[in-house]
Short mmCIF file of C-alpha atoms in Angstrom, two decimals:
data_model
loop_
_atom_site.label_atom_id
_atom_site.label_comp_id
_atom_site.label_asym_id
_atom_site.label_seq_id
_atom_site.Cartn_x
_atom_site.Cartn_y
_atom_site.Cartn_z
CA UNK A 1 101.18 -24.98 -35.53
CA UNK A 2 100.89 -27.30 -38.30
CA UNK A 3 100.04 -25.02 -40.99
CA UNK A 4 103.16 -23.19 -39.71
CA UNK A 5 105.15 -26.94 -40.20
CA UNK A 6 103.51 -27.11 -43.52
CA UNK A 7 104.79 -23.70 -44.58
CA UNK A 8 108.30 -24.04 -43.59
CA UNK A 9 109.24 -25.66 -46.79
CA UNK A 10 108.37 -22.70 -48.86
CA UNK A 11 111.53 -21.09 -47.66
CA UNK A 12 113.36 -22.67 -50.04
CA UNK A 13 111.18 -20.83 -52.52
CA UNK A 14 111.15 -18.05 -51.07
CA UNK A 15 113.46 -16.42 -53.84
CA UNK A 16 110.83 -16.89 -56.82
CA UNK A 17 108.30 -15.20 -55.76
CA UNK A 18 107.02 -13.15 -52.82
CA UNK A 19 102.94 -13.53 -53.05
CA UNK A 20 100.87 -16.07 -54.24
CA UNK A 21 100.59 -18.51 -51.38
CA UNK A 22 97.13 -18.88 -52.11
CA UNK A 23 96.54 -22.59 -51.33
CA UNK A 24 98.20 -21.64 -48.09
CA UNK A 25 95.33 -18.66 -47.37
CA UNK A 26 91.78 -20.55 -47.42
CA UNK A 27 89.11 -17.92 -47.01
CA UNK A 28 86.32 -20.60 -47.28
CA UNK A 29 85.52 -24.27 -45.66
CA UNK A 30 86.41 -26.23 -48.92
CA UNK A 31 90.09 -24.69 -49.29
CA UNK A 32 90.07 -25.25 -45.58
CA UNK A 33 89.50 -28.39 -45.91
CA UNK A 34 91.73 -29.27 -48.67
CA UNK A 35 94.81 -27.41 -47.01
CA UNK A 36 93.90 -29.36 -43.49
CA UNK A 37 94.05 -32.87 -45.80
CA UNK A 38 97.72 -31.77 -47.81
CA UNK A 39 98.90 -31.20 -44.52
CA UNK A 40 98.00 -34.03 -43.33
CA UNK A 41 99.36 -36.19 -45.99
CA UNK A 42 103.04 -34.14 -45.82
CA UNK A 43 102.80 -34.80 -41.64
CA UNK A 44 102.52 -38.55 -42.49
CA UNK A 45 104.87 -38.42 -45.40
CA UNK A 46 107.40 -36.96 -43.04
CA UNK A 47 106.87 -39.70 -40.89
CA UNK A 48 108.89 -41.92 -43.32
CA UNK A 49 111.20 -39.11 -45.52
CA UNK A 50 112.89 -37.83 -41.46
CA UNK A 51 114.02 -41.29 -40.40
CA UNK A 52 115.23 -42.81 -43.52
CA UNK A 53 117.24 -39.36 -43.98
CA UNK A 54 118.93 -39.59 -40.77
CA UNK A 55 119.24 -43.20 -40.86
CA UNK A 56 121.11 -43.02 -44.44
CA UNK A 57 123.07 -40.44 -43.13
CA UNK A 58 124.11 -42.44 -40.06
CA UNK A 59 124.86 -45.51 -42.31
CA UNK A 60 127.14 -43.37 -44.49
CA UNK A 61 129.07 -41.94 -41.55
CA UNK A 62 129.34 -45.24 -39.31
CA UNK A 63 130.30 -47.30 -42.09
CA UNK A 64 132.32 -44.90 -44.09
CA UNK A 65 136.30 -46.45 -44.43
CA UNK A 66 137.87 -44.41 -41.71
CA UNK A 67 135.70 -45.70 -39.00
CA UNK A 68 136.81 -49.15 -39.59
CA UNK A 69 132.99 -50.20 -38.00
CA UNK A 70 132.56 -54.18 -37.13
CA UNK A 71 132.04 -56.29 -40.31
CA UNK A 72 129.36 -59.15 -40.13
CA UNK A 73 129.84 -61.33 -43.11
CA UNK A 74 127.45 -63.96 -41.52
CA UNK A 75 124.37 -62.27 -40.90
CA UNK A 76 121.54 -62.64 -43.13
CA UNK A 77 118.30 -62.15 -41.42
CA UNK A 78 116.55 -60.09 -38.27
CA UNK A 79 112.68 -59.98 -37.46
CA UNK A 80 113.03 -56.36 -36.13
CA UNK A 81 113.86 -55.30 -39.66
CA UNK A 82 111.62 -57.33 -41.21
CA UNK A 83 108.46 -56.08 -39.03
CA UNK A 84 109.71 -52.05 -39.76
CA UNK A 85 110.44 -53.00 -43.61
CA UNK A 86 106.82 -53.95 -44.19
CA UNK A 87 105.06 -52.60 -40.51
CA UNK A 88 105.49 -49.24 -41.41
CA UNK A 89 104.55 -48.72 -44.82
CA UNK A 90 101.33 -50.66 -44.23
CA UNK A 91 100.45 -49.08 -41.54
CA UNK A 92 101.41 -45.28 -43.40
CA UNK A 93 98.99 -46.54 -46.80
CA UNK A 94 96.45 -47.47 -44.20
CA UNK A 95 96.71 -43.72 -42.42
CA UNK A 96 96.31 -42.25 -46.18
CA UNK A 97 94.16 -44.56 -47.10
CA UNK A 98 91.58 -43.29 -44.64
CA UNK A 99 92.20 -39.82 -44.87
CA UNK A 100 91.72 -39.99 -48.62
CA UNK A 101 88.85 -41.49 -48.42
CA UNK A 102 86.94 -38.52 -45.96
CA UNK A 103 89.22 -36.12 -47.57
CA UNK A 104 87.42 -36.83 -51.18
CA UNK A 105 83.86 -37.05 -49.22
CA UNK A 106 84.26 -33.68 -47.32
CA UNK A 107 85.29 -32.08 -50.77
CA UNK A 108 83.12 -33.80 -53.09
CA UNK A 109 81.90 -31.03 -55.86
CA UNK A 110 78.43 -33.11 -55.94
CA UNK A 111 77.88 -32.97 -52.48
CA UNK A 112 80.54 -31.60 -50.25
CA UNK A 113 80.34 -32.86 -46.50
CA UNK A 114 81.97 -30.25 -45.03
CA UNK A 115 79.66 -27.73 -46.65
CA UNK A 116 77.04 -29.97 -43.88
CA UNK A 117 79.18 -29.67 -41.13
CA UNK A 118 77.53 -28.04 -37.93
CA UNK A 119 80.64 -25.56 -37.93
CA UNK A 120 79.77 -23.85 -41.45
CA UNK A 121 76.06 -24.03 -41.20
CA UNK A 122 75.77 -22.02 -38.30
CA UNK A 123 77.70 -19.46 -40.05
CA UNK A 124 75.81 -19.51 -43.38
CA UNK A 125 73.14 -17.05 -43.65
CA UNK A 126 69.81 -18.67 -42.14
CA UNK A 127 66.79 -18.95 -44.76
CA UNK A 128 68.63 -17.59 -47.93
CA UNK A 129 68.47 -20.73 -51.01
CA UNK A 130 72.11 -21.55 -52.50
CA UNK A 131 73.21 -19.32 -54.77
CA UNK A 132 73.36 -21.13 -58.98
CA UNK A 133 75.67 -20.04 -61.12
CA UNK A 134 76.06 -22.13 -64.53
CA UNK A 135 79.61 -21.42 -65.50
CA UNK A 136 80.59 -21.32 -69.50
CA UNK A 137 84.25 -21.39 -70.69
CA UNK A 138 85.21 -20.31 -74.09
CA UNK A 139 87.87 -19.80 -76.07
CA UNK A 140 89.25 -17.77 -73.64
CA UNK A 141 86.64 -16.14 -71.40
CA UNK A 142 84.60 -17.72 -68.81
CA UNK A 143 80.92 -16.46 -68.90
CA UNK A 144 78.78 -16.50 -65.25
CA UNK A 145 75.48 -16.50 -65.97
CA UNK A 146 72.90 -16.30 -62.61
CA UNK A 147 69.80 -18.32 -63.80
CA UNK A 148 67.54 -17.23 -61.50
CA UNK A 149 68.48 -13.67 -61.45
CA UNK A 150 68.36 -13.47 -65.10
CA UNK A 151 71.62 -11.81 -65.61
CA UNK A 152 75.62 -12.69 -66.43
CA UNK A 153 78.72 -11.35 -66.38
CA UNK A 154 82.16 -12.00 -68.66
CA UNK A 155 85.43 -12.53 -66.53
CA UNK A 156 84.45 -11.60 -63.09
CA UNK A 157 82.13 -13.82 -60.70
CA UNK A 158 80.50 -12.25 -57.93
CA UNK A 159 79.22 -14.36 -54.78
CA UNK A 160 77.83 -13.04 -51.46
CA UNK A 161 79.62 -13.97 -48.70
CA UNK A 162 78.26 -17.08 -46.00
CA UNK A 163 75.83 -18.27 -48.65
CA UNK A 164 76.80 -21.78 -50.69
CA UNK A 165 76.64 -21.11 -54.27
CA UNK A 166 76.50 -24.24 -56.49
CA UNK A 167 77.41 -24.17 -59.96
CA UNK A 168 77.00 -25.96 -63.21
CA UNK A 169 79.74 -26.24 -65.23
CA UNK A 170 80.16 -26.51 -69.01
CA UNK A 171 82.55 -25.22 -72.17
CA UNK A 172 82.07 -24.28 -76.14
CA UNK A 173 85.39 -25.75 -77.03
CA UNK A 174 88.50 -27.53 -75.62
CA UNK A 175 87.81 -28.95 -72.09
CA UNK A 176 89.10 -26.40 -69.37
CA UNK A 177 89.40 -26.73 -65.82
CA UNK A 178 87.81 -24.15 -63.31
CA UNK A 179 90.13 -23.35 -60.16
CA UNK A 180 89.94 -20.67 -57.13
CA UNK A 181 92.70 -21.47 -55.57
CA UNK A 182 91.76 -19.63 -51.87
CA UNK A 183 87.86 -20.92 -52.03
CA UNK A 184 87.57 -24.47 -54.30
CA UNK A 185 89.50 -26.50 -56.07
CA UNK A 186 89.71 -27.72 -60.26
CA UNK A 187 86.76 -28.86 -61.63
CA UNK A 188 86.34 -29.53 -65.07
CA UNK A 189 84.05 -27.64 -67.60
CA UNK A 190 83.79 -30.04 -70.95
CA UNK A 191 82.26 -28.83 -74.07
CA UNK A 192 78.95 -30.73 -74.65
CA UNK A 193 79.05 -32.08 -70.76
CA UNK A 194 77.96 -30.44 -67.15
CA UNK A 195 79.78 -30.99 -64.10
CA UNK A 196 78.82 -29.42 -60.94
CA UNK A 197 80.75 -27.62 -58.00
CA UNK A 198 80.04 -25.98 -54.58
CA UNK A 199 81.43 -23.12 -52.13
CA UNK A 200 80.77 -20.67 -49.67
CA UNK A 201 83.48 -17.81 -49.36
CA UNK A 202 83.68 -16.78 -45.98
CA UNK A 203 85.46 -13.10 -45.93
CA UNK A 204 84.70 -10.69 -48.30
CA UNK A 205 87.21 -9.12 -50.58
CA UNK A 206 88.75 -10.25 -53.99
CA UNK A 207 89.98 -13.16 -55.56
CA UNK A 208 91.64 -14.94 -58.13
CA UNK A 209 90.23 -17.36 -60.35
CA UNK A 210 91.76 -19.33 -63.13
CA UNK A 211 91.95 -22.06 -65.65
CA UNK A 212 94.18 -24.27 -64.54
CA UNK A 213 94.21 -26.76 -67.88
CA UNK A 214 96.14 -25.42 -70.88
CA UNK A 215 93.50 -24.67 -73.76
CA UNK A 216 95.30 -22.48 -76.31
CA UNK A 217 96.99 -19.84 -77.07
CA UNK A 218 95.04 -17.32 -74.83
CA UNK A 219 95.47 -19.68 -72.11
CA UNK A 220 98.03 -17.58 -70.37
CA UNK A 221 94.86 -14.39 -70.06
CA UNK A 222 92.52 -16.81 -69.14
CA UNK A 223 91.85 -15.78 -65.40
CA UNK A 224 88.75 -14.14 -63.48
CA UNK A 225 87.88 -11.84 -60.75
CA UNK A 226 86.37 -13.45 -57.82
CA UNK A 227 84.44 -10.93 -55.82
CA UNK A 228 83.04 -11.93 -52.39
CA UNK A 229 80.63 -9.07 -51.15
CA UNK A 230 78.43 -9.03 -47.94
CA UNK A 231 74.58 -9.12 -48.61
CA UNK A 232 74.01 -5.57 -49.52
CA UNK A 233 77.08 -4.98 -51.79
CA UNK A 234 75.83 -8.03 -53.22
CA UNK A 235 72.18 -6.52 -53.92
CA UNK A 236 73.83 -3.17 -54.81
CA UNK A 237 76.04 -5.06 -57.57
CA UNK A 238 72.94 -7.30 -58.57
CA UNK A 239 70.59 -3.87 -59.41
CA UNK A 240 73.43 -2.61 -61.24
CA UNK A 241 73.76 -5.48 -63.84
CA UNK A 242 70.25 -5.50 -64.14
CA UNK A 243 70.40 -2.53 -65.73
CA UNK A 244 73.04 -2.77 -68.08
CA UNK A 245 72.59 -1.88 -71.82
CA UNK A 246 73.65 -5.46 -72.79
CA UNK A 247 71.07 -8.62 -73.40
CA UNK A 248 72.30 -11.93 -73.71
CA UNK A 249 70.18 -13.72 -75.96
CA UNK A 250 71.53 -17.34 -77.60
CA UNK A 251 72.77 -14.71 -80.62
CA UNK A 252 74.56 -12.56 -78.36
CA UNK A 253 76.33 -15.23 -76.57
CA UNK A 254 77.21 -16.77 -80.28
CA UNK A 255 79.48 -13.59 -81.05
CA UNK A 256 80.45 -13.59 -77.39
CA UNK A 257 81.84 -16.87 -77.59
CA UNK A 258 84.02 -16.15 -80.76
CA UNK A 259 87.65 -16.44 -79.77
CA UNK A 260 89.29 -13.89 -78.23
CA UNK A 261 91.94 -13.19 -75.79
CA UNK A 262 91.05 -11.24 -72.67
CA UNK A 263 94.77 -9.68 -72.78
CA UNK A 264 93.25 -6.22 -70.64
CA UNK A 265 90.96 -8.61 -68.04
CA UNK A 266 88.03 -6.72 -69.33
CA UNK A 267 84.37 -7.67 -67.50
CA UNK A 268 81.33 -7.30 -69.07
CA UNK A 269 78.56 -7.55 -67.85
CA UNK A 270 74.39 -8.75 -69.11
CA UNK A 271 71.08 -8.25 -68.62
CA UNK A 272 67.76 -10.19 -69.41
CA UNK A 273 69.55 -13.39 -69.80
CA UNK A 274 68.13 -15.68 -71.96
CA UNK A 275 65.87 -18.52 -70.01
CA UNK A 276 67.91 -21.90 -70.44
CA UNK A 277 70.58 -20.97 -71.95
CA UNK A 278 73.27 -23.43 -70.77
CA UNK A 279 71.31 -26.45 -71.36
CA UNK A 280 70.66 -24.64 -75.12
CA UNK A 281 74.83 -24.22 -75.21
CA UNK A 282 75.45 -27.67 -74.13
CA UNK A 283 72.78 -29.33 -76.94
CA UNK A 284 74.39 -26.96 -79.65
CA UNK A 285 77.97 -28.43 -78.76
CA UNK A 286 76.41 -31.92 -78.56
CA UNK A 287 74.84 -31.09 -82.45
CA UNK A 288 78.31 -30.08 -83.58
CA UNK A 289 78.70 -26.46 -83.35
CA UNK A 290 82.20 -25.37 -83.19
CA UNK A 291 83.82 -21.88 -82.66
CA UNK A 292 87.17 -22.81 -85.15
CA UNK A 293 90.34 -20.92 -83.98
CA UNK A 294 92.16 -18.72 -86.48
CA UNK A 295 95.73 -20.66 -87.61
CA UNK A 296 97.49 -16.95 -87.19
CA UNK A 297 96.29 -17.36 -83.20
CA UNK A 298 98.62 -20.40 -82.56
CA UNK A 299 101.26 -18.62 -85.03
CA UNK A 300 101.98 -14.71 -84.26
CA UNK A 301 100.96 -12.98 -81.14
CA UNK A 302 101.67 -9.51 -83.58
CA UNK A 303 99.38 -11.07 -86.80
CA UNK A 304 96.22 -9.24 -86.95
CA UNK A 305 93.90 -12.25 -86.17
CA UNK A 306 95.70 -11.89 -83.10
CA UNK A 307 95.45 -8.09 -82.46
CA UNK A 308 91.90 -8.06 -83.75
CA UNK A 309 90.35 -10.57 -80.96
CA UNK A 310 91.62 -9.07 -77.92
CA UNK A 311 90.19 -7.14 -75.60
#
């Protein structure tokens, strides 16, 4: 019922576009969680936006000139007023207050509570280890690279379904932000830096991923396939990228991570990772190394600097 309230507003919307209510489709516990906490906070915001609507309304119509409503030049003060005036809006920051505070606790990328809850664990596959996935943006592709599985893939992340997958989080260039919009929320990958994140995606199928901080002009391309399989799609998909033609040694991801714009949402996908290879990217960044854009990029989508890095 109250994700229904929360949705009614989007009628007014409803002429721009007619998909793309993904905040309002969760198909894991932190989503979940974050759409239970925004409804919250509109619930309680309503709380104050409903009366003070109808009571400005009122005002305007039982004061207006034709209703010739009693005049009081002598009053000056009432306790009733002055106990809503200030009673209420305490009492709403204290309500936020709160909800903020376990709302940023059950969502917390280094250690989300509601990833603990009793709920979610008995749904999460029994015995299997969390899932790692060190995440690399670049100027403009994101690069998932599965440490302990020794193999990556450009522009599509794959995830089995009920298992938490925790990532590590880190960019060549410009600082980007990391955003699936139906399973986590924005995290930040900095270049020379590592944050961290967490998930589980509950229902398999596909997703869309994105970076949700402008970072150039191939910001606009800059999205990702989110693929949630069940355990032996997952295996099926794992054997298959272990035997793809292409290695990623700290070389390979050098030319990878030349700019280019991922205009066709091309995937590609690597074997034999090389062993450490985000902690290698991060100290590189930290020692200066730099992946300089071309000035036609920011100029002329039709120059051939342009044309020439896209896939």
């Amino acid at each position: 019922m109250t994700r229904m309230l929360a949705l009614f507003p989007l009628l007014l919307l409803s002429g721009c576009s007619d998909k793309h209510y993904w905040l309002f489709d969760p198909k894991g516990p932190i989503a979940s969680a974050e759409l239970h906490y925004m409804i919250l906070d509109v619930l309680v915001m309503l709380v104050v936006i409903i009366p003070v609507t109808a009571l400005t309304i009122w005002v305007l119509w039982r004061y207006r000139a034709a209703a010739q409503a009693r005049h009081e030049p002598g009053w000056a003060h009432s306790n009733v007023l002055e106990f809503v005036v200030w009673g209420v809006p305490l009492v709403i920051v204290a309500i936020l207050g709160y909800y903020s505070y376990v709302g940023i606790h059950a969502v917390n990328p280094y250690g989300p509570e509601v990833l603990a809850k009793k709920s979610v664990v008995e749904t999460t596959r029994q015995g299997i280890a969390p899932l790692e996935v060190d995440v690399i943006s670049t100027d403009w592709q994101w690069l998932f690279v599965y440490p302990k599985l020794h193999i990556a893939s450009a522009n599509e992340l794959v995830v089995p379904t009920h298992v938490p997958v925790h990532f590590r989080l880190t960019s060549t260039t410009v600082t980007n932000n990391f955003f699936i919009p139906q399973l986590v929320g924005q995290i930040y990958a900095m270049p020379g830096m590592r944050t961290k994140q967490a998930m589980i995606a509950d229902h398999t199928g596909e997703y869309h991923g994105l970076a949700a901080t402008l970072s150039g002009p191939g910001f606009s391309w800059m999205d990702f396939k989110v693929k949630a399989l069940n355990e032996q799609q997952f295996g099926q998909w794992v054997a298959g990228v272990k035997g793809a033609k292409a290695q990623l040694t700290y070389a390979a991801f050098d030319k990878f991570a030349q700019p280019t714009v991922n205009t066709s949402g091309k995937s590609v996908y690597f074997a034999n990772v090389q062993p450490g290879l985000f902690k290698h990217v991060i100290q590189e960044v930290k020692a200066g190394k730099v992946y300089p854009t071309p000035y036609a990029f920011t100029e002329n989508m039709q120059a051939p600097e342009f044309t020439e890095r896209t896939n």
